[in-house]
Every structure is written in structure tokens, then in C-alpha cells.
Tab-separated table of C-alpha atoms in Angstrom:
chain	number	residue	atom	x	y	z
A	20	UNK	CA	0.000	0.000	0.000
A	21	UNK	CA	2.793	2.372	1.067
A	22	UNK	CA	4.279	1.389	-2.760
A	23	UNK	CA	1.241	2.380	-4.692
A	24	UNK	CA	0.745	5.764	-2.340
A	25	UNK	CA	4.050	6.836	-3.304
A	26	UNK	CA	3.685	6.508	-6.879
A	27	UNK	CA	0.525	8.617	-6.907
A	28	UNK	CA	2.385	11.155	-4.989
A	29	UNK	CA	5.131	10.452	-7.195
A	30	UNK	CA	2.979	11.170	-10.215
A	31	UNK	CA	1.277	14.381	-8.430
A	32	UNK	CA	4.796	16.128	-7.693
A	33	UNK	CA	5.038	15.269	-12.014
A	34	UNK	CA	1.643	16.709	-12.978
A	35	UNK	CA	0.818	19.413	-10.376
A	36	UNK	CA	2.453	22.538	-12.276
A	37	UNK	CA	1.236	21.411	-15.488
A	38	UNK	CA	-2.039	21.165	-14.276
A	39	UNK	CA	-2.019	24.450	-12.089
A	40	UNK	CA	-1.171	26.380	-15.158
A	41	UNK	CA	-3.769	24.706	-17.692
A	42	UNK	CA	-6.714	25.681	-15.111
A	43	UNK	CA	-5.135	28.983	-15.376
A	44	UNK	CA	-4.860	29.258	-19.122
A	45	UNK	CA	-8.509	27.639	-19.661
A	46	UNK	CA	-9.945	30.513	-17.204
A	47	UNK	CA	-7.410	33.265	-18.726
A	48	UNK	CA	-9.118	32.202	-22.385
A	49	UNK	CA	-12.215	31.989	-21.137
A	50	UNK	CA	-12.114	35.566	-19.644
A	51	UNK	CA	-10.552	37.309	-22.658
A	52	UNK	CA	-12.691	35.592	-25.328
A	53	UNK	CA	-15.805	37.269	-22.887
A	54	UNK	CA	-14.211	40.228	-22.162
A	55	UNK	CA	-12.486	41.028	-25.877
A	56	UNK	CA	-14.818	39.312	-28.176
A	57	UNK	CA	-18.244	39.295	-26.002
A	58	UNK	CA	-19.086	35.568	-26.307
A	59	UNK	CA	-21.050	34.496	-23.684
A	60	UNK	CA	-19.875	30.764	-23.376
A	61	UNK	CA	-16.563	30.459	-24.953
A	62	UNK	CA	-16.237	26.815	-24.407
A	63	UNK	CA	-13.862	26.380	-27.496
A	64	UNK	CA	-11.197	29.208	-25.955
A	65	UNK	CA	-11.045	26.987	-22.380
A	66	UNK	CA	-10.848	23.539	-23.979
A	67	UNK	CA	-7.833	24.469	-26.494
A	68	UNK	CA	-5.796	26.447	-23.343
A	69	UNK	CA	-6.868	23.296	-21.314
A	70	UNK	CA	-5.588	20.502	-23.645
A	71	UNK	CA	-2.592	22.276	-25.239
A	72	UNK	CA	-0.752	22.987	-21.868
A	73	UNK	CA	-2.124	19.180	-20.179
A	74	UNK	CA	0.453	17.355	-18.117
A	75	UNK	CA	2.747	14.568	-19.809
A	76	UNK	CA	3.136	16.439	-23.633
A	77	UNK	CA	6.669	16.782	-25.091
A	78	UNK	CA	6.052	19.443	-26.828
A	79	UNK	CA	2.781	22.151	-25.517
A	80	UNK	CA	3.460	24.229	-28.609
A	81	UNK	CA	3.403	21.180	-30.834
A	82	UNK	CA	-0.116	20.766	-28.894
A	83	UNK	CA	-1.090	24.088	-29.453
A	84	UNK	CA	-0.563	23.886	-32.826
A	85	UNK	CA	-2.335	20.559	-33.221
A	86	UNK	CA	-5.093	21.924	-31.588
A	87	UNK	CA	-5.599	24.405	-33.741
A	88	UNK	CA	-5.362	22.633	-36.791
A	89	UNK	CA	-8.000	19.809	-35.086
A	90	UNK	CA	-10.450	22.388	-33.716
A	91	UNK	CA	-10.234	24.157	-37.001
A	92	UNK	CA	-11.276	21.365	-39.326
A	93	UNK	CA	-13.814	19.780	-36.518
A	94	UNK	CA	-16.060	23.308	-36.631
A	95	UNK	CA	-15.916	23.428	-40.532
A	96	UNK	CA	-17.268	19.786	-41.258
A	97	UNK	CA	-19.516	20.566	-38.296
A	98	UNK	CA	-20.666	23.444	-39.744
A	99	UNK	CA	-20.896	21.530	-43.056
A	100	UNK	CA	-22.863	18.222	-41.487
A	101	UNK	CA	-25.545	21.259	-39.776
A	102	UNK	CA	-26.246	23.062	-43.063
A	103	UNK	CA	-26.702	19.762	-44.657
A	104	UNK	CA	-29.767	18.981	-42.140
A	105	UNK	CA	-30.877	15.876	-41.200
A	106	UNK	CA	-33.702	14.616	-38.709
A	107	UNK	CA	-31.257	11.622	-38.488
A	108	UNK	CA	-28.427	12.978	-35.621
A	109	UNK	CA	-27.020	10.284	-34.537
A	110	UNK	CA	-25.807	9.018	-38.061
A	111	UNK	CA	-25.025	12.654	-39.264
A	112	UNK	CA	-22.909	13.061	-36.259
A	113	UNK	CA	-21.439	9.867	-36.777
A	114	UNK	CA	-20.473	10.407	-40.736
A	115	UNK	CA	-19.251	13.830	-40.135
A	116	UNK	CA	-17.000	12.991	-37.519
A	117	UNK	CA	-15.802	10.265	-39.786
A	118	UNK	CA	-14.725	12.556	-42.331
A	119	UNK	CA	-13.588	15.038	-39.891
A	120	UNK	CA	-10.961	12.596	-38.141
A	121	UNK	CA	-9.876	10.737	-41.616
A	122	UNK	CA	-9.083	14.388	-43.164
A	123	UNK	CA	-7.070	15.303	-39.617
A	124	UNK	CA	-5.079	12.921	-39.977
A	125	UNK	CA	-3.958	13.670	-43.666
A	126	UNK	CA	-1.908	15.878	-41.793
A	127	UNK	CA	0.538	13.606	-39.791
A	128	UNK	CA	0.769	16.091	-36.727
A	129	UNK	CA	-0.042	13.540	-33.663
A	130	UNK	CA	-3.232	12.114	-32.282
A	131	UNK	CA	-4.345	15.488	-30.990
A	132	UNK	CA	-5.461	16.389	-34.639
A	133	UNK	CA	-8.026	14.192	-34.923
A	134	UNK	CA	-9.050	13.315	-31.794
A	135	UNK	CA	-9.871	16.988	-31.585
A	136	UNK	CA	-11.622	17.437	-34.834
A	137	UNK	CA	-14.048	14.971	-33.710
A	138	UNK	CA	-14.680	16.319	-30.450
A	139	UNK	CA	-15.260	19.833	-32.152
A	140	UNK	CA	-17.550	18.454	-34.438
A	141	UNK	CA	-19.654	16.592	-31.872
A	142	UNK	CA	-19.890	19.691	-30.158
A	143	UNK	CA	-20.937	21.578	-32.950
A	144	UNK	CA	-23.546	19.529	-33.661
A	145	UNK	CA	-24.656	19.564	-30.065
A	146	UNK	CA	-24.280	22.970	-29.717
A	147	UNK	CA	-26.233	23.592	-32.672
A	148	UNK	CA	-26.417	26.644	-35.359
A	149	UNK	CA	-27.228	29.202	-32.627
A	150	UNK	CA	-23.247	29.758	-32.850
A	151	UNK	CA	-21.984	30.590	-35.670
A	152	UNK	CA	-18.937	28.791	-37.024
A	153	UNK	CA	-16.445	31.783	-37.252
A	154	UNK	CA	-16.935	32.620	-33.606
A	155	UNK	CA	-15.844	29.430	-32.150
A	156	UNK	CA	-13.001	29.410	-34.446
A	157	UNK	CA	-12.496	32.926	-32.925
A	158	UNK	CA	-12.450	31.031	-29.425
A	159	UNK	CA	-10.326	28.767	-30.824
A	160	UNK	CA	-7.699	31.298	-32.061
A	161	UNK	CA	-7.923	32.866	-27.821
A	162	UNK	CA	-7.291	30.046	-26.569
A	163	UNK	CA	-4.086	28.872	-28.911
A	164	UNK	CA	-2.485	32.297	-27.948
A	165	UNK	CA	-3.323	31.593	-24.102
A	166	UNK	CA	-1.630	28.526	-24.617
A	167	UNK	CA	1.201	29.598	-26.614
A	168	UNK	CA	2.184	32.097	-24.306
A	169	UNK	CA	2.385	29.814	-21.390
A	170	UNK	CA	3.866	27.119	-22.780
A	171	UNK	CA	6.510	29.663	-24.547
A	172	UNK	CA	7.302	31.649	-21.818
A	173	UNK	CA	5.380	30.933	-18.604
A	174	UNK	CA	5.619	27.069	-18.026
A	175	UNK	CA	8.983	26.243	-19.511
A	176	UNK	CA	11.456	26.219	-17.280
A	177	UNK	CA	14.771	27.195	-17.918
A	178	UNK	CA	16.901	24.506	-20.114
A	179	UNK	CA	20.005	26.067	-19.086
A	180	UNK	CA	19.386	25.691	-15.082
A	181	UNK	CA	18.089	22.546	-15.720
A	182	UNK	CA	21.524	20.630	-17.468
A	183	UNK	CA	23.463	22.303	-15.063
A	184	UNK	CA	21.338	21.109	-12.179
A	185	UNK	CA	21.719	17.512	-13.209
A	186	UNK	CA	25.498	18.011	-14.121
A	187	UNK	CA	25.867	18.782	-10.387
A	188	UNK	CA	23.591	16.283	-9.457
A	189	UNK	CA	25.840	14.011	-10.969
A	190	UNK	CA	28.921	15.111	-10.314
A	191	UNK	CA	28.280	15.300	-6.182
A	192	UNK	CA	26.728	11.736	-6.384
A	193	UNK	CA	30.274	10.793	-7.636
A	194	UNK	CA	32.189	13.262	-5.623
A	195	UNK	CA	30.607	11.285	-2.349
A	196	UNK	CA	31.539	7.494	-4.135
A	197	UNK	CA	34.853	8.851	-4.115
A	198	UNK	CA	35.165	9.961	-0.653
A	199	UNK	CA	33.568	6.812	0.405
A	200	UNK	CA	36.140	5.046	-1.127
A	201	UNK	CA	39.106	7.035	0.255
A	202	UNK	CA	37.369	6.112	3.366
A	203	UNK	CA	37.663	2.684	2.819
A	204	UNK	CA	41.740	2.906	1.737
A	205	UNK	CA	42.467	4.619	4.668
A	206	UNK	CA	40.401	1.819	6.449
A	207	UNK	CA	41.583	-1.019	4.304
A	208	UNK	CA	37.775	-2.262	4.668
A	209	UNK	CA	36.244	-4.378	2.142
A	210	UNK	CA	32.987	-3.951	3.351
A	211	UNK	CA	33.339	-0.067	2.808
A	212	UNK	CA	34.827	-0.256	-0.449
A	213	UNK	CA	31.784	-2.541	-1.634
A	214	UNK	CA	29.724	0.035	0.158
A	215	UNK	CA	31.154	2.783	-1.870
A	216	UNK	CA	31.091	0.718	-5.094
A	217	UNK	CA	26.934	0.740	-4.341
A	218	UNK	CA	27.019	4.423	-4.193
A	219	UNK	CA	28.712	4.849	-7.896
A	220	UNK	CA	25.701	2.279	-8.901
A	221	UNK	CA	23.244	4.618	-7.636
A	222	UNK	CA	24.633	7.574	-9.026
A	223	UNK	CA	23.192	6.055	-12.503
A	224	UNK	CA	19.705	7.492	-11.608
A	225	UNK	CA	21.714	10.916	-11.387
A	226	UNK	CA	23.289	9.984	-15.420
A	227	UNK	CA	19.717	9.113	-16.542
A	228	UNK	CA	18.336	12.807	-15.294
A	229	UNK	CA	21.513	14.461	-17.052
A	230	UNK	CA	20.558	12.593	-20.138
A	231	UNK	CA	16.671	13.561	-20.676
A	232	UNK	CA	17.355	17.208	-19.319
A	233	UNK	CA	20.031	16.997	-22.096
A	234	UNK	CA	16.968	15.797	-24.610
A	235	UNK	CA	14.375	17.863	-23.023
A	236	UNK	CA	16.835	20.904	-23.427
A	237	UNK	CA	17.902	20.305	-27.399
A	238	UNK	CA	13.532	19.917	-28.010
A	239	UNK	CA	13.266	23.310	-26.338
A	240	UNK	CA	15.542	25.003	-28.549
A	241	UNK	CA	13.824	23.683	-31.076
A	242	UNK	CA	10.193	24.619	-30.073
A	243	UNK	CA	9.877	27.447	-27.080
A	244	UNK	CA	11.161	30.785	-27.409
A	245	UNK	CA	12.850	30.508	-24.253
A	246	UNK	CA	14.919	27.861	-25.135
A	247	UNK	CA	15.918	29.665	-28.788
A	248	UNK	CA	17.027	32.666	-26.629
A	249	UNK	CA	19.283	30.507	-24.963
A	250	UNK	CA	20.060	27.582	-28.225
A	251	UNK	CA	23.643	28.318	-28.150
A	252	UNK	CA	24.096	28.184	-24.106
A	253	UNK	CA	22.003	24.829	-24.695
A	254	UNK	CA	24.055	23.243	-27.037
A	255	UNK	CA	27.517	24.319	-25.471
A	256	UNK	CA	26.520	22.639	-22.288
A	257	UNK	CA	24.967	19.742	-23.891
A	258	UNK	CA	27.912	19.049	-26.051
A	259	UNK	CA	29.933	19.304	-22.888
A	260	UNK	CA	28.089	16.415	-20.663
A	261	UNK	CA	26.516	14.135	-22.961
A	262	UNK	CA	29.318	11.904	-23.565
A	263	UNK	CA	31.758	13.157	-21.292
A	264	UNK	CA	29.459	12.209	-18.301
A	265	UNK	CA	28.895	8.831	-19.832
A	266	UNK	CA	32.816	8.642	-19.670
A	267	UNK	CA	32.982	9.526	-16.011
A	268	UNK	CA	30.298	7.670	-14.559
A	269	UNK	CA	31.631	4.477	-16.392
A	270	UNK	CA	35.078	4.807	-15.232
A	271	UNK	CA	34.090	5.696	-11.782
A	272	UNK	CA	31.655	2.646	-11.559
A	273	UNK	CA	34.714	0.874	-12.773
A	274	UNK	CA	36.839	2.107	-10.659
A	275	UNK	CA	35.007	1.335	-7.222
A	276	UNK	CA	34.177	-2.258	-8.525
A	277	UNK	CA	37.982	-2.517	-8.984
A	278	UNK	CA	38.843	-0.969	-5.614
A	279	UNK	CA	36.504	-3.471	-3.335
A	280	UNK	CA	37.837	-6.425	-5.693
A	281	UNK	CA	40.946	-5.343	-4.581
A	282	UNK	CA	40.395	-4.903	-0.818
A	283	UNK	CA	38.520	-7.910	-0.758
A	284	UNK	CA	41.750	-10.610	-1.732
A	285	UNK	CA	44.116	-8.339	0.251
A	286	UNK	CA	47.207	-9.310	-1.880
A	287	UNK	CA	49.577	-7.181	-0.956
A	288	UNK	CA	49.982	-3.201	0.920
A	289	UNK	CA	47.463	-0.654	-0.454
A	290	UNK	CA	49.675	1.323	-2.568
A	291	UNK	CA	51.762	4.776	-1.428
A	292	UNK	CA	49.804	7.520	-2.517
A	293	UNK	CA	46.952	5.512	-3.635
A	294	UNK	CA	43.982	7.009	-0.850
A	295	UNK	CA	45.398	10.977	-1.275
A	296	UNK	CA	44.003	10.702	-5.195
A	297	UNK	CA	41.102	9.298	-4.529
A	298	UNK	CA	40.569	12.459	-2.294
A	299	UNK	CA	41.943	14.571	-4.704
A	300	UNK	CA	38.600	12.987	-7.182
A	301	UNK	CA	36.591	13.701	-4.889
A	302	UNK	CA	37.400	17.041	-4.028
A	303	UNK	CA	37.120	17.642	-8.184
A	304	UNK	CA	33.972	16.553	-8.127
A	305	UNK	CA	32.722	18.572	-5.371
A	306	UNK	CA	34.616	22.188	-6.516
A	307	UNK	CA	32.969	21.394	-10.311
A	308	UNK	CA	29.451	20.484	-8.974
A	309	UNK	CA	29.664	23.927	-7.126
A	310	UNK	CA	30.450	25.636	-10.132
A	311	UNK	CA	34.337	26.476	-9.674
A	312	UNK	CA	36.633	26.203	-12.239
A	313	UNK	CA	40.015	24.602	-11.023
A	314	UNK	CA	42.613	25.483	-12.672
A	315	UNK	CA	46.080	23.645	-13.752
A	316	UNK	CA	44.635	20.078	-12.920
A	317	UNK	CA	48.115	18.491	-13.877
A	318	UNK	CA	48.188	14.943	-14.091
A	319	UNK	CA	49.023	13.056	-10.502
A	320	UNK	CA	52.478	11.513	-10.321
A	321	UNK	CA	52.583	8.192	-11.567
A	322	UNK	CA	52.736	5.616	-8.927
A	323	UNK	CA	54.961	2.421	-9.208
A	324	UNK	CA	52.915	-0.236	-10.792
A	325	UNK	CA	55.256	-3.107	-12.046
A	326	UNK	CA	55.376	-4.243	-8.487
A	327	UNK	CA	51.552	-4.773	-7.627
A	328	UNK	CA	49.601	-7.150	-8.016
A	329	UNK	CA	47.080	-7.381	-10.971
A	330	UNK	CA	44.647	-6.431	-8.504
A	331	UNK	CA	45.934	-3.191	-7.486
A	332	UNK	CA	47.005	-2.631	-10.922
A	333	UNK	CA	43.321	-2.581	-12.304
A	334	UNK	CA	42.419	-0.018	-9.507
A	335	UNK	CA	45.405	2.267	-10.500
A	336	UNK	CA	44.046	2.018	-14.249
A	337	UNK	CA	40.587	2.550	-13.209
A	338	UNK	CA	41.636	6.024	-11.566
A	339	UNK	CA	43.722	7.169	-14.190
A	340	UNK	CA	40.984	7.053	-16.766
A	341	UNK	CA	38.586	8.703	-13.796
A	342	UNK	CA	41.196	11.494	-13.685
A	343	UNK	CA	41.860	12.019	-17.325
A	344	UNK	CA	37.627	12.597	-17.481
A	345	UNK	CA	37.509	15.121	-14.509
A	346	UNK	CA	40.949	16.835	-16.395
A	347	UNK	CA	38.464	16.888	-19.519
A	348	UNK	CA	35.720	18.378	-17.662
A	349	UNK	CA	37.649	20.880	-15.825
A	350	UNK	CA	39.630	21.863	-19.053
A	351	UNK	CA	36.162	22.638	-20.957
A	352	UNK	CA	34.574	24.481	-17.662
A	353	UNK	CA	33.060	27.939	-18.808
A	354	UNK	CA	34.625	30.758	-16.974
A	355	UNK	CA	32.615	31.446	-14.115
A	356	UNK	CA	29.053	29.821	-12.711
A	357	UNK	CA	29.066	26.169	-14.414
């Protein structure tokens, strides 16, 4: 039970904005279509400002659009099927949203297009002719610019903030693996080290985030005028941590799975030097999740490895290729805030 409420919660914390700002769109387009065009009951302005800005869309100006295009052609083949006249409703209603939903989808613009031109002819045949066509279309058009303007400017968040959020994300989930296992070198604990290892795992949930803000980002400089303001800030960044965090996260998980196989046969000494740059990984990761810039991140002194065991060789190889990825990351830094 305590499973299934937190995935509704879950699924609230999702949805809540979305839906908080569609009530407000559908009441803002119902307002203005009164207040600038004098219709009565502009039903037609609150369901397009409703649907276009729902919760779980890609895209709400693709919506928008969509709806537009839907509504459009639902009101003229309503329009059509009501001048036509027939004491037979049910099968007018039923041939004109037919043709309604087979000409939306000529289109090839998503499900919204004809699922919405044969809800807007249904209710223009409910509705009746006391209406006239052009002034729902008129609702139509108030509720596509309520909609446009929130999903443009209002409910988008910022792309920017939102990579470098995850970036940091990331990079402190790593940052603690690392000081975990520095903790367990200066412990020689297996136990810890394995314990570390499972916080590296974890940190793939962090990767995963950094990945679809990466996608999310890219689709809003495509499509919302906040995210074309800031295209080139978008696709510095994402060009920055796409692969490179890939990179780190892989040799980090490497690393700690190396480091507790290591502890665990206990072949020989833990090497000189060995726990100091594992702190010195961690403390990377924690100055770049802040948003510092080191600066001259040389390359550590190389440790003697001809004398270690395979084991402890691994580990030393695992590190090296974590440290060449921070090196990367701190080389390609932006000056100032990450």
C-alpha cells in the first residue's frame, strides 16, 4: 500500500504545475474571449488552453498547434454536417465525424489532430447553429495564444538551469563514491569499499536525469522561445556532458568495482599515494558540482605499478581514466558559474 501511495504522490509532484497552469490558461481564455470578443460561453477558448498545456506532452506548442489545426477542421465539417440537415443525428454526427478525423489525420501532426476534430464536431452539432462557425473558431484562435504564451514563456522552465542542475547532481553523487572510497583505503575495509562501489551504482539514476534534461533541453531550442534565446548556451553545455558524463560515470563505476575487488583478496599493501588521489577525485567533483573552475589540474604523479599485483594494478588504471575525465571536464569548464 505504502508502494502504490508513493507513486501517486510520485505522479502528483510530475503533474501538479502542469495542471495548475492549464486551469489557469482555460480561465485566462475563457475571460478574454468574454471580455475582448463578447461571447457568452466560450467553451472552445477553455478547452484548447486546457488541452494544449495538459500534463505529460513533449512538446505544448506542438499541442497548441495541433489543436488548432483539429479544432479548425472539426467546426468546418460541423458546420458543413448542420447546413446539410438531417432529422437523423445520430448518423449525421457519426459520418461527419468520420470525415472530420480521416481528413485530420492527412496531416501527420499527432493524435491530438483528430481526436480533436471529432470532439469539435460533436460539439458543434450539439451545440447547434445558434453559434456561428467563425466565432468558435475565434475562441479557438484565444485560446491557442493563451496557450502559446504559457507554454513559450510561462511554463517552460529554464533549459540552461536545468543541465546544469543535473550536471551537479551528478557530479556530487560521484564526488561522495569517491570519498567513500578514500574512506575505505584509509580503512583497508572491504565492506566499505563494496559500500562505496553501491554508491557509484546509484549515481546512474543521477546519469539518466543528465541525459533527458540533455533531450528535453535540445527539443526546447527547437520549439519554445525561451529555449531559442538561450540555443547556443544549450548546445555548449549539452555538447559538454553528454558523452563526457557517460565517460565519467563508467570509469568511476569501474573504478570502485575494482577498488573493493581489490580490498577484498588483500594481496599485498594498499599502494603509497593511492587514498590521497582518490581524495583529490573527490574534491574535483565537489569544486565542479559547485560551479568552480580549477585550474592547472596536472596529471598526478605516476605511482609504481610493475610491483603490484594485478589487482591493485586494475584499480590504479581505473583512476587514471577517472582522472583524465575530470581533467576533460575541468579543461572545458566555462569561466565562471558552471
Amino acid at each position: 500500500m505504502r508502494g502504490f501511495a508513493g507513486i501517486i504522490v510520485a505522479r502528483w509532484s510530475n503533474a501538479w504545475r502542469d495542471v495548475l497552469f492549464s486551469s489557469i490558461a482555460g480561465a485566462v481564455a475563457w475571460l478574454l474571449s468574454q471580455k475582448l470578443l463578447g461571447h457568452p460561453y466560450p467553451v472552445f477558448a477553455a478547452i484548447v488552453a486546457l488541452v494544449s498545456l495538459a500534463p505529460g506532452l513533449p512538446s505544448h506548442a506542438r499541442q497548441a498547434v495541433g489543436m488548432l489545426v483539429g479544432v479548425g477542421l472539426g467546426i468546418l465539417i460541423g458546420e458543413l454536417a448542420l447546413a446539410v440537415g438531417s432529422s437523423m443525428l445520430l448518423l449525421r454526427g457519426s459520418v461527419a465525424t468520420f470525415v472530420a478525423m480521416m481528413l485530420a489525420s492527412s496531416f501527420g501532426l499527432g493524435p491530438v489532430v483528430p481526436i480533436q476534430a471529432g470532439v469539435s464536431t460533436i460539439l458543434v452539432l450539439v451545440m447547434g447553429p445558434q453559434t456561428a462557425g467563425y466565432v468558435r473558431l475565434l475562441d479557438s484562435c484565444i485560446g491557442i495564444v493563451v496557450a502559446l504564451l504559457f507554454s513559450q514563456l510561462l511554463v517552460t522552465p529554464d533549459p540552461v538551469n536545468l543541465i546544469r542542475q543535473a550536471a551537479r547532481k551528478l557530479l556530487r553523487d560521484l564526488g561522495t563514491g569517491f570519498s567513500s572510497s578514500a574512506d575505505a583505503l584509509a580503512r583497508a575495509d572491504a565492506s566499505a569499499a563494496q559500500a562505496a562501489m553501491d554508491k557509484f551504482s546509484t549515481a546512474h539514476e543521477s546519469l539518466n536525469v543528465l541525459a533527458s534534461s540533455i533531450g528535453w533541453a535540445r527539443h526546447a531550442a527547437r520549439w519554445s522561445l525561451r529555449g531559442r534565446i538561450s540555443a547556443g548556451e544549450i548546445n555548449e553545455l549539452a555538447a559538454r556532458y553528454d558523452r563526457r558524463s557517460i565517460r565519467l560515470y563508467a570509469n568511476a563505476l569501474l573504478f570502485g568495482e575494482a577498488l573493493a575487488n581489490a580490498l577484498r583478496k588483500n594481496e599485498a599493501p594498499i599502494p603509497s599515494g593511492l587514498e590521497g588521489r582518490v581524495r583529490d577525485a573527490a574534491r574535483l567533483c565537489a569544486a565542479l558540482a559547485s560551479g568552480k573552475t580549477p585550474e592547472n589540474v596536472a596529471p598526478a604523479p605516476a605511482l609504481p605499478l610493475d610491483t603490484l599485483p594485478q589487482s591493485w594494478r586494475t584499480c590504479m588504471d581505473r583512476l587514471i581514466a577517472v582522472e583524465g575525465a575530470l581533467r576533460t571536464f575541468a579543461a572545458t569548464a566555462p569561466s565562471g558559474s558552471q
